[in-house]
């Protein structure tokens, strides 16, 4: 596998990339790289809170592919926080925050992610500045710089429905 290009010791990525959340069981999802967003966010629906080992957790669904509500994955994660976040329309909403490993290309690192319904948005995930800090540099003219290996996984999900 080709090593990713770097500049100033940081990996170069495009304005959109394939991502994976291994601990959440999300094998492939398109992410829009958004330097205007401070925090990363992930599409979710049917959020349900519960306790496990004395800690607050959340169970939520995700439609990994735009326009395919028939394909659902369900995830669980410990809740890190609840925050007020300004959405793309300028409104303020309360969002649950989780911390989970994110894989893009050969890179895997812990990211803080807010959960919100992105059914009307083209991308199921936004990668915000905080997740990119000290690791990534964006080339806005390029797409899928870290590879399209996950595109085949995503296509398989679309065909099989799992």
CSV table of N, CA and C in Angstrom, one decimal, residues 2-159:
chain,number,residue,atom,x,y,z
A,2,UNK,N,0.5,2.2,-0.8
A,2,UNK,CA,1.3,3.4,-1.0
A,2,UNK,C,1.2,4.3,0.3
A,3,UNK,N,2.3,4.8,0.7
A,3,UNK,CA,2.3,5.7,1.9
A,3,UNK,C,1.6,7.0,1.5
A,4,UNK,N,0.8,7.6,2.4
A,4,UNK,CA,0.2,8.9,2.0
A,4,UNK,C,1.2,10.0,1.9
A,5,UNK,N,0.9,11.0,1.1
A,5,UNK,CA,1.7,12.2,0.9
A,5,UNK,C,1.6,13.0,2.2
A,6,UNK,N,2.7,13.7,2.5
A,6,UNK,CA,2.7,14.5,3.7
A,6,UNK,C,3.3,15.9,3.4
A,7,UNK,N,2.9,16.8,4.3
A,7,UNK,CA,3.5,18.2,4.2
A,7,UNK,C,3.6,18.6,5.7
A,8,UNK,N,4.8,19.1,6.1
A,8,UNK,CA,5.0,19.6,7.4
A,8,UNK,C,4.7,18.4,8.4
A,9,UNK,N,4.9,17.2,8.0
A,9,UNK,CA,4.7,16.1,8.9
A,9,UNK,C,3.3,15.7,9.0
A,10,UNK,N,2.4,16.3,8.3
A,10,UNK,CA,1.0,16.0,8.3
A,10,UNK,C,0.5,15.3,7.0
A,11,UNK,N,-0.4,14.4,7.2
A,11,UNK,CA,-1.0,13.7,6.0
A,11,UNK,C,-1.9,14.6,5.2
A,12,UNK,N,-1.7,14.6,3.9
A,12,UNK,CA,-2.6,15.3,3.0
A,12,UNK,C,-3.8,14.5,2.7
A,13,UNK,N,-5.0,15.2,2.8
A,13,UNK,CA,-6.3,14.5,2.5
A,13,UNK,C,-7.1,15.4,1.6
A,14,UNK,N,-8.1,14.8,0.9
A,14,UNK,CA,-8.9,15.6,0.0
A,14,UNK,C,-10.1,16.2,0.7
A,15,UNK,N,-11.0,16.9,0.0
A,15,UNK,CA,-12.2,17.5,0.6
A,15,UNK,C,-13.2,16.5,1.0
A,16,UNK,N,-13.1,15.2,0.5
A,16,UNK,CA,-13.9,14.1,0.9
A,16,UNK,C,-13.0,12.9,0.9
A,17,UNK,N,-13.3,12.0,1.9
A,17,UNK,CA,-12.5,10.8,2.1
A,17,UNK,C,-13.5,9.7,2.6
A,18,UNK,N,-13.0,8.5,2.4
A,18,UNK,CA,-13.7,7.3,3.0
A,18,UNK,C,-13.2,7.1,4.4
A,19,UNK,N,-14.1,6.8,5.3
A,19,UNK,CA,-13.8,6.6,6.7
A,19,UNK,C,-14.4,5.3,7.2
A,20,UNK,N,-13.9,4.9,8.3
A,20,UNK,CA,-14.4,3.7,9.0
A,20,UNK,C,-14.4,3.9,10.5
A,21,UNK,N,-15.4,3.4,11.2
A,21,UNK,CA,-15.5,3.5,12.7
A,21,UNK,C,-15.5,2.1,13.2
A,22,UNK,N,-14.3,1.4,13.4
A,22,UNK,CA,-14.2,0.0,13.7
A,22,UNK,C,-15.0,-0.3,15.0
A,23,UNK,N,-14.9,0.5,16.0
A,23,UNK,CA,-15.5,0.1,17.3
A,23,UNK,C,-17.0,0.3,17.3
A,24,UNK,N,-17.5,1.1,16.3
A,24,UNK,CA,-19.0,1.3,16.2
A,24,UNK,C,-19.6,0.3,15.2
A,25,UNK,N,-18.7,-0.5,14.5
A,25,UNK,CA,-19.2,-1.4,13.5
A,25,UNK,C,-19.6,-0.8,12.2
A,26,UNK,N,-19.1,0.4,11.9
A,26,UNK,CA,-19.4,1.1,10.7
A,26,UNK,C,-18.2,0.9,9.7
A,27,UNK,N,-18.3,-0.1,8.8
A,27,UNK,CA,-17.2,-0.4,8.0
A,27,UNK,C,-16.8,0.6,6.9
A,28,UNK,N,-17.7,1.4,6.4
A,28,UNK,CA,-17.4,2.4,5.4
A,28,UNK,C,-18.4,3.5,5.3
A,29,UNK,N,-18.0,4.7,5.3
A,29,UNK,CA,-18.9,5.8,5.3
A,29,UNK,C,-18.1,7.0,4.6
A,30,UNK,N,-18.8,7.8,3.7
A,30,UNK,CA,-18.2,8.9,3.1
A,30,UNK,C,-18.2,10.1,4.1
A,31,UNK,N,-17.0,10.7,4.2
A,31,UNK,CA,-16.9,11.9,5.1
A,31,UNK,C,-16.5,13.1,4.3
A,32,UNK,N,-17.2,14.2,4.6
A,32,UNK,CA,-16.8,15.5,4.0
A,32,UNK,C,-15.9,16.2,5.0
A,33,UNK,N,-14.8,16.6,4.5
A,33,UNK,CA,-13.8,17.3,5.3
A,33,UNK,C,-14.2,18.8,5.4
A,34,UNK,N,-14.5,19.2,6.6
A,34,UNK,CA,-15.1,20.6,6.8
A,34,UNK,C,-14.3,21.4,7.7
A,35,UNK,N,-13.4,22.2,7.2
A,35,UNK,CA,-12.5,23.1,8.0
A,35,UNK,C,-13.3,24.2,8.7
A,36,UNK,N,-14.6,24.4,8.3
A,36,UNK,CA,-15.4,25.4,8.9
A,36,UNK,C,-16.1,24.9,10.1
A,37,UNK,N,-16.1,23.6,10.3
A,37,UNK,CA,-16.8,23.0,11.5
A,37,UNK,C,-15.7,22.7,12.5
A,38,UNK,N,-15.9,23.1,13.8
A,38,UNK,CA,-15.0,22.8,14.8
A,38,UNK,C,-15.0,21.3,15.2
A,39,UNK,N,-16.2,20.8,15.4
A,39,UNK,CA,-16.4,19.4,15.8
A,39,UNK,C,-16.8,18.5,14.7
A,40,UNK,N,-16.4,17.3,14.7
A,40,UNK,CA,-16.9,16.3,13.7
A,40,UNK,C,-18.3,15.9,14.1
A,41,UNK,N,-19.1,15.5,13.1
A,41,UNK,CA,-20.4,14.9,13.5
A,41,UNK,C,-20.7,13.7,12.6
A,42,UNK,N,-21.6,12.9,13.1
A,42,UNK,CA,-22.0,11.7,12.5
A,42,UNK,C,-23.5,11.6,12.4
A,43,UNK,N,-24.0,11.1,11.3
A,43,UNK,CA,-25.5,10.9,11.2
A,43,UNK,C,-26.0,9.9,12.2
A,44,UNK,N,-27.1,10.2,12.9
A,44,UNK,CA,-27.7,9.2,13.8
A,44,UNK,C,-29.2,9.4,13.8
A,45,UNK,N,-29.9,8.4,14.2
A,45,UNK,CA,-31.4,8.4,14.4
A,45,UNK,C,-31.7,7.4,15.5
A,46,UNK,N,-32.9,7.5,16.1
A,46,UNK,CA,-33.3,6.7,17.2
A,46,UNK,C,-32.3,6.6,18.3
A,47,UNK,N,-31.9,7.7,18.8
A,47,UNK,CA,-31.0,7.8,19.9
A,47,UNK,C,-31.7,7.3,21.2
A,48,UNK,N,-31.0,6.4,21.9
A,48,UNK,CA,-31.6,5.9,23.1
A,48,UNK,C,-30.5,5.8,24.2
A,49,UNK,N,-30.7,6.4,25.3
A,49,UNK,CA,-29.7,6.4,26.4
A,49,UNK,C,-29.9,5.2,27.3
A,50,UNK,N,-28.8,4.7,27.8
A,50,UNK,CA,-28.9,3.6,28.8
A,50,UNK,C,-27.7,3.6,29.7
A,51,UNK,N,-27.7,2.8,30.8
A,51,UNK,CA,-26.5,2.7,31.7
A,51,UNK,C,-25.9,1.3,31.5
A,52,UNK,N,-24.5,1.3,31.5
A,52,UNK,CA,-23.7,0.1,31.5
A,52,UNK,C,-22.6,0.3,32.4
A,53,UNK,N,-22.4,-0.6,33.4
A,53,UNK,CA,-21.3,-0.5,34.4
A,53,UNK,C,-21.3,0.9,35.0
A,54,UNK,N,-22.4,1.4,35.3
A,54,UNK,CA,-22.5,2.7,36.0
A,54,UNK,C,-22.2,3.9,35.2
A,55,UNK,N,-22.1,3.7,33.9
A,55,UNK,CA,-21.8,4.9,33.0
A,55,UNK,C,-22.9,5.0,32.0
A,56,UNK,N,-23.1,6.3,31.5
A,56,UNK,CA,-24.1,6.6,30.5
A,56,UNK,C,-23.6,6.2,29.1
A,57,UNK,N,-24.4,5.5,28.4
A,57,UNK,CA,-24.2,5.1,27.0
A,57,UNK,C,-25.3,5.6,26.1
A,58,UNK,N,-25.0,5.5,24.8
A,58,UNK,CA,-26.1,5.8,23.8
A,58,UNK,C,-26.1,4.7,22.8
A,59,UNK,N,-27.3,4.3,22.4
A,59,UNK,CA,-27.5,3.4,21.3
A,59,UNK,C,-28.2,4.2,20.2
A,60,UNK,N,-27.7,4.1,19.0
A,60,UNK,CA,-28.2,4.9,17.9
A,60,UNK,C,-28.1,4.2,16.6
A,61,UNK,N,-29.0,4.5,15.7
A,61,UNK,CA,-29.0,4.0,14.3
A,61,UNK,C,-28.3,4.9,13.4
A,62,UNK,N,-27.8,4.3,12.3
A,62,UNK,CA,-27.2,5.1,11.2
A,62,UNK,C,-27.6,4.6,9.9
A,63,UNK,N,-27.9,5.4,8.9
A,63,UNK,CA,-28.1,5.0,7.5
A,63,UNK,C,-26.7,5.4,6.9
A,64,UNK,N,-25.9,4.4,6.6
A,64,UNK,CA,-24.5,4.7,6.1
A,64,UNK,C,-24.5,5.2,4.7
A,65,UNK,N,-25.6,5.0,3.9
A,65,UNK,CA,-25.7,5.5,2.5
A,65,UNK,C,-26.8,6.5,2.3
A,66,UNK,N,-26.5,7.6,1.8
A,66,UNK,CA,-27.5,8.6,1.5
A,66,UNK,C,-28.6,8.0,0.6
A,67,UNK,N,-29.8,8.3,1.0
A,67,UNK,CA,-31.0,7.9,0.2
A,67,UNK,C,-31.4,6.4,0.4
A,68,UNK,N,-30.7,5.7,1.3
A,68,UNK,CA,-31.0,4.3,1.5
A,68,UNK,C,-31.4,4.1,3.0
A,69,UNK,N,-32.6,4.5,3.3
A,69,UNK,CA,-33.1,4.3,4.7
A,69,UNK,C,-33.4,2.9,5.0
A,70,UNK,N,-33.4,2.0,4.0
A,70,UNK,CA,-33.6,0.6,4.2
A,70,UNK,C,-32.4,-0.1,4.8
A,71,UNK,N,-31.2,0.6,4.7
A,71,UNK,CA,-30.0,0.0,5.2
A,71,UNK,C,-29.7,0.7,6.5
A,72,UNK,N,-29.7,0.0,7.6
A,72,UNK,CA,-29.5,0.5,8.9
A,72,UNK,C,-28.4,-0.2,9.7
A,73,UNK,N,-27.6,0.5,10.4
A,73,UNK,CA,-26.6,-0.1,11.3
A,73,UNK,C,-27.0,0.5,12.7
A,74,UNK,N,-26.8,-0.3,13.7
A,74,UNK,CA,-27.0,0.2,15.1
A,74,UNK,C,-25.7,0.1,15.9
A,75,UNK,N,-25.4,1.2,16.6
A,75,UNK,CA,-24.2,1.3,17.3
A,75,UNK,C,-24.4,1.7,18.7
A,76,UNK,N,-23.4,1.4,19.6
A,76,UNK,CA,-23.4,1.8,21.0
A,76,UNK,C,-22.1,2.4,21.3
A,77,UNK,N,-22.1,3.4,22.2
A,77,UNK,CA,-20.9,4.1,22.6
A,77,UNK,C,-21.1,4.8,23.9
A,78,UNK,N,-20.0,4.9,24.8
A,78,UNK,CA,-20.2,5.7,26.0
A,78,UNK,C,-20.3,7.2,25.7
A,79,UNK,N,-21.2,7.8,26.4
A,79,UNK,CA,-21.4,9.3,26.3
A,79,UNK,C,-20.3,10.0,27.0
A,80,UNK,N,-19.7,10.9,26.2
A,80,UNK,CA,-18.6,11.8,26.8
A,80,UNK,C,-19.2,13.1,27.3
A,81,UNK,N,-20.1,13.6,26.6
A,81,UNK,CA,-20.7,15.0,27.0
A,81,UNK,C,-21.9,15.2,26.2
A,82,UNK,N,-22.6,16.3,26.5
A,82,UNK,CA,-23.7,16.8,25.8
A,82,UNK,C,-23.4,18.3,25.6
A,83,UNK,N,-23.4,18.8,24.3
A,83,UNK,CA,-23.0,20.2,24.1
A,83,UNK,C,-24.0,20.9,23.2
A,84,UNK,N,-24.0,22.2,23.3
A,84,UNK,CA,-24.7,23.0,22.3
A,84,UNK,C,-23.8,23.3,21.1
A,85,UNK,N,-24.3,23.0,20.0
A,85,UNK,CA,-23.5,23.1,18.7
A,85,UNK,C,-24.3,24.0,17.7
A,86,UNK,N,-23.7,24.9,17.0
A,86,UNK,CA,-24.3,25.6,16.0
A,86,UNK,C,-24.3,24.8,14.7
A,87,UNK,N,-25.5,24.5,14.2
A,87,UNK,CA,-25.6,23.7,13.0
A,87,UNK,C,-25.4,24.5,11.7
A,88,UNK,N,-25.4,23.9,10.6
A,88,UNK,CA,-25.1,24.6,9.3
A,88,UNK,C,-26.1,25.7,9.0
A,89,UNK,N,-27.3,25.6,9.5
A,89,UNK,CA,-28.3,26.6,9.3
A,89,UNK,C,-28.2,27.8,10.3
A,90,UNK,N,-27.3,27.7,11.2
A,90,UNK,CA,-27.1,28.8,12.2
A,90,UNK,C,-27.8,28.6,13.5
A,91,UNK,N,-28.6,27.6,13.5
A,91,UNK,CA,-29.4,27.3,14.7
A,91,UNK,C,-28.5,26.5,15.8
A,92,UNK,N,-28.9,26.6,17.0
A,92,UNK,CA,-28.1,26.0,18.1
A,92,UNK,C,-28.9,24.7,18.5
A,93,UNK,N,-28.2,23.6,18.6
A,93,UNK,CA,-28.9,22.4,19.0
A,93,UNK,C,-28.0,21.6,20.0
A,94,UNK,N,-28.7,20.9,20.9
A,94,UNK,CA,-28.0,20.0,21.9
A,94,UNK,C,-27.6,18.7,21.2
A,95,UNK,N,-26.3,18.3,21.3
A,95,UNK,CA,-25.9,17.1,20.7
A,95,UNK,C,-25.1,16.2,21.7
A,96,UNK,N,-25.3,14.9,21.6
A,96,UNK,CA,-24.5,14.0,22.3
A,96,UNK,C,-23.1,13.9,21.7
A,97,UNK,N,-22.1,13.8,22.6
A,97,UNK,CA,-20.7,13.7,22.1
A,97,UNK,C,-20.2,12.3,22.5
A,98,UNK,N,-19.6,11.6,21.6
A,98,UNK,CA,-18.9,10.3,21.9
A,98,UNK,C,-17.4,10.4,21.4
A,99,UNK,N,-16.6,9.5,21.9
A,99,UNK,CA,-15.2,9.5,21.5
A,99,UNK,C,-15.0,8.1,21.0
A,100,UNK,N,-14.4,8.0,19.8
A,100,UNK,CA,-14.3,6.6,19.2
A,100,UNK,C,-13.1,6.7,18.1
A,101,UNK,N,-12.5,5.5,17.9
A,101,UNK,CA,-11.4,5.5,16.9
A,101,UNK,C,-12.0,5.7,15.5
A,102,UNK,N,-11.3,6.4,14.7
A,102,UNK,CA,-11.7,6.7,13.3
A,102,UNK,C,-10.5,6.2,12.4
A,103,UNK,N,-10.8,5.5,11.3
A,103,UNK,CA,-9.8,5.0,10.4
A,103,UNK,C,-10.1,5.7,9.0
A,104,UNK,N,-9.0,6.3,8.5
A,104,UNK,CA,-9.0,6.8,7.1
A,104,UNK,C,-7.7,6.4,6.5
A,105,UNK,N,-7.8,5.6,5.4
A,105,UNK,CA,-6.6,5.1,4.8
A,105,UNK,C,-5.8,4.3,5.8
A,106,UNK,N,-4.5,4.6,6.0
A,106,UNK,CA,-3.7,3.8,7.0
A,106,UNK,C,-3.7,4.5,8.3
A,107,UNK,N,-4.4,5.6,8.5
A,107,UNK,CA,-4.4,6.3,9.8
A,107,UNK,C,-5.6,5.9,10.7
A,108,UNK,N,-5.3,5.7,11.9
A,108,UNK,CA,-6.4,5.5,12.9
A,108,UNK,C,-6.1,6.3,14.1
A,109,UNK,N,-7.1,7.1,14.6
A,109,UNK,CA,-6.9,7.9,15.8
A,109,UNK,C,-8.2,8.1,16.4
A,110,UNK,N,-8.2,8.5,17.7
A,110,UNK,CA,-9.4,8.8,18.5
A,110,UNK,C,-10.0,10.2,18.1
A,111,UNK,N,-11.3,10.2,17.8
A,111,UNK,CA,-11.9,11.5,17.5
A,111,UNK,C,-13.1,11.7,18.4
A,112,UNK,N,-13.4,12.9,18.6
A,112,UNK,CA,-14.6,13.3,19.3
A,112,UNK,C,-15.7,13.6,18.2
A,113,UNK,N,-16.9,13.0,18.4
A,113,UNK,CA,-17.9,13.1,17.4
A,113,UNK,C,-19.2,13.5,18.0
A,114,UNK,N,-20.0,14.4,17.4
A,114,UNK,CA,-21.3,14.7,17.9
A,114,UNK,C,-22.3,13.9,17.0
A,115,UNK,N,-23.4,13.6,17.6
A,115,UNK,CA,-24.4,12.8,16.9
A,115,UNK,C,-25.6,13.7,16.5
A,116,UNK,N,-26.0,13.6,15.3
A,116,UNK,CA,-27.2,14.4,14.8
A,116,UNK,C,-27.8,13.8,13.6
A,117,UNK,N,-29.0,14.1,13.3
A,117,UNK,CA,-29.7,13.5,12.1
A,117,UNK,C,-29.3,14.3,10.9
A,118,UNK,N,-28.6,13.6,10.0
A,118,UNK,CA,-28.1,14.2,8.7
A,118,UNK,C,-28.8,13.6,7.5
A,119,UNK,N,-30.1,13.2,7.7
A,119,UNK,CA,-30.8,12.5,6.6
A,119,UNK,C,-30.9,13.4,5.4
A,120,UNK,N,-31.0,14.7,5.5
A,120,UNK,CA,-31.1,15.6,4.4
A,120,UNK,C,-29.8,16.0,3.8
A,121,UNK,N,-28.7,15.6,4.4
A,121,UNK,CA,-27.4,16.1,4.0
A,121,UNK,C,-26.8,15.0,3.0
A,122,UNK,N,-25.9,15.4,2.2
A,122,UNK,CA,-25.3,14.5,1.2
A,122,UNK,C,-24.3,13.6,1.9
A,123,UNK,N,-23.6,14.1,2.9
A,123,UNK,CA,-22.6,13.3,3.6
A,123,UNK,C,-23.1,12.9,5.0
A,124,UNK,N,-22.8,11.6,5.3
A,124,UNK,CA,-23.3,11.1,6.6
A,124,UNK,C,-22.3,11.5,7.7
A,125,UNK,N,-21.1,12.0,7.4
A,125,UNK,CA,-20.2,12.4,8.4
A,125,UNK,C,-19.5,13.7,7.9
A,126,UNK,N,-19.2,14.6,8.9
A,126,UNK,CA,-18.3,15.7,8.7
A,126,UNK,C,-17.1,15.5,9.6
A,127,UNK,N,-16.0,15.7,9.0
A,127,UNK,CA,-14.7,15.7,9.8
A,127,UNK,C,-14.3,17.1,10.1
A,128,UNK,N,-14.4,17.5,11.3
A,128,UNK,CA,-14.1,18.9,11.7
A,128,UNK,C,-12.7,19.2,12.1
A,129,UNK,N,-12.4,20.4,12.3
A,129,UNK,CA,-11.0,20.9,12.6
A,129,UNK,C,-10.3,20.2,13.8
A,130,UNK,N,-11.1,20.0,14.8
A,130,UNK,CA,-10.5,19.4,16.0
A,130,UNK,C,-9.9,18.0,15.7
A,131,UNK,N,-10.6,17.2,14.9
A,131,UNK,CA,-10.1,15.9,14.6
A,131,UNK,C,-8.9,15.9,13.7
A,132,UNK,N,-8.8,17.0,12.9
A,132,UNK,CA,-7.7,17.1,11.9
A,132,UNK,C,-6.5,17.8,12.5
A,133,UNK,N,-6.6,18.5,13.6
A,133,UNK,CA,-5.5,19.3,14.2
A,133,UNK,C,-4.3,18.4,14.4
A,134,UNK,N,-3.1,19.0,13.9
A,134,UNK,CA,-1.8,18.4,14.1
A,134,UNK,C,-1.6,17.0,13.3
A,135,UNK,N,-2.6,16.6,12.5
A,135,UNK,CA,-2.5,15.3,11.8
A,135,UNK,C,-2.7,15.5,10.3
A,136,UNK,N,-3.6,16.4,9.9
A,136,UNK,CA,-4.0,16.4,8.5
A,136,UNK,C,-3.9,17.8,7.9
A,137,UNK,N,-3.7,17.8,6.6
A,137,UNK,CA,-3.8,19.0,5.8
A,137,UNK,C,-4.7,18.7,4.6
A,138,UNK,N,-5.6,19.7,4.3
A,138,UNK,CA,-6.6,19.5,3.3
A,138,UNK,C,-6.2,20.1,2.0
A,139,UNK,N,-6.2,19.3,0.9
A,139,UNK,CA,-6.1,19.8,-0.5
A,139,UNK,C,-7.5,19.8,-1.1
A,140,UNK,N,-8.1,21.0,-1.1
A,140,UNK,CA,-9.5,21.1,-1.6
A,140,UNK,C,-9.7,20.8,-3.0
A,141,UNK,N,-8.7,20.6,-3.8
A,141,UNK,CA,-8.9,20.2,-5.2
A,141,UNK,C,-8.9,18.7,-5.4
A,142,UNK,N,-8.6,17.9,-4.3
A,142,UNK,CA,-8.5,16.5,-4.4
A,142,UNK,C,-9.6,15.8,-3.6
A,143,UNK,N,-9.9,14.5,-4.0
A,143,UNK,CA,-10.9,13.7,-3.4
A,143,UNK,C,-10.3,12.3,-3.1
A,144,UNK,N,-10.7,11.7,-2.0
A,144,UNK,CA,-10.3,10.3,-1.7
A,144,UNK,C,-8.8,10.1,-1.9
A,145,UNK,N,-8.0,11.0,-1.4
A,145,UNK,CA,-6.6,10.9,-1.4
A,145,UNK,C,-6.0,9.7,-0.7
A,146,UNK,N,-6.7,9.3,0.4
A,146,UNK,CA,-6.2,8.2,1.2
A,146,UNK,C,-6.6,6.8,0.7
A,147,UNK,N,-7.3,6.8,-0.5
A,147,UNK,CA,-7.7,5.6,-1.1
A,147,UNK,C,-9.1,5.4,-1.2
A,148,UNK,N,-9.5,4.5,-2.1
A,148,UNK,CA,-10.9,4.1,-2.3
A,148,UNK,C,-11.2,2.7,-1.9
A,149,UNK,N,-10.3,2.1,-1.1
A,149,UNK,CA,-10.5,0.7,-0.6
A,149,UNK,C,-11.9,0.5,0.0
A,150,UNK,N,-12.3,1.5,0.8
A,150,UNK,CA,-13.6,1.4,1.5
A,150,UNK,C,-14.8,1.5,0.6
A,151,UNK,N,-14.6,2.1,-0.6
A,151,UNK,CA,-15.7,2.2,-1.6
A,151,UNK,C,-16.2,0.9,-2.0
A,152,UNK,N,-15.4,-0.1,-2.1
A,152,UNK,CA,-15.9,-1.5,-2.4
A,152,UNK,C,-16.7,-2.1,-1.2
A,153,UNK,N,-16.2,-1.8,0.0
A,153,UNK,CA,-17.0,-2.2,1.2
A,153,UNK,C,-18.3,-1.6,1.2
A,154,UNK,N,-18.4,-0.3,0.9
A,154,UNK,CA,-19.6,0.5,0.9
A,154,UNK,C,-20.6,-0.1,-0.2
A,155,UNK,N,-20.0,-0.4,-1.4
A,155,UNK,CA,-20.9,-0.9,-2.4
A,155,UNK,C,-21.5,-2.3,-2.0
A,156,UNK,N,-20.7,-3.1,-1.3
A,156,UNK,CA,-21.2,-4.4,-0.9
A,156,UNK,C,-22.3,-4.2,0.1
A,157,UNK,N,-22.2,-3.2,1.0
A,157,UNK,CA,-23.3,-2.9,1.9
A,157,UNK,C,-24.6,-2.5,1.1
A,158,UNK,N,-24.4,-1.7,0.1
A,158,UNK,CA,-25.6,-1.2,-0.7
A,158,UNK,C,-26.2,-2.4,-1.4
A,159,UNK,N,-25.4,-3.3,-1.9
A,159,UNK,CA,-26.0,-4.5,-2.6
A,159,UNK,C,-26.7,-5.5,-1.7
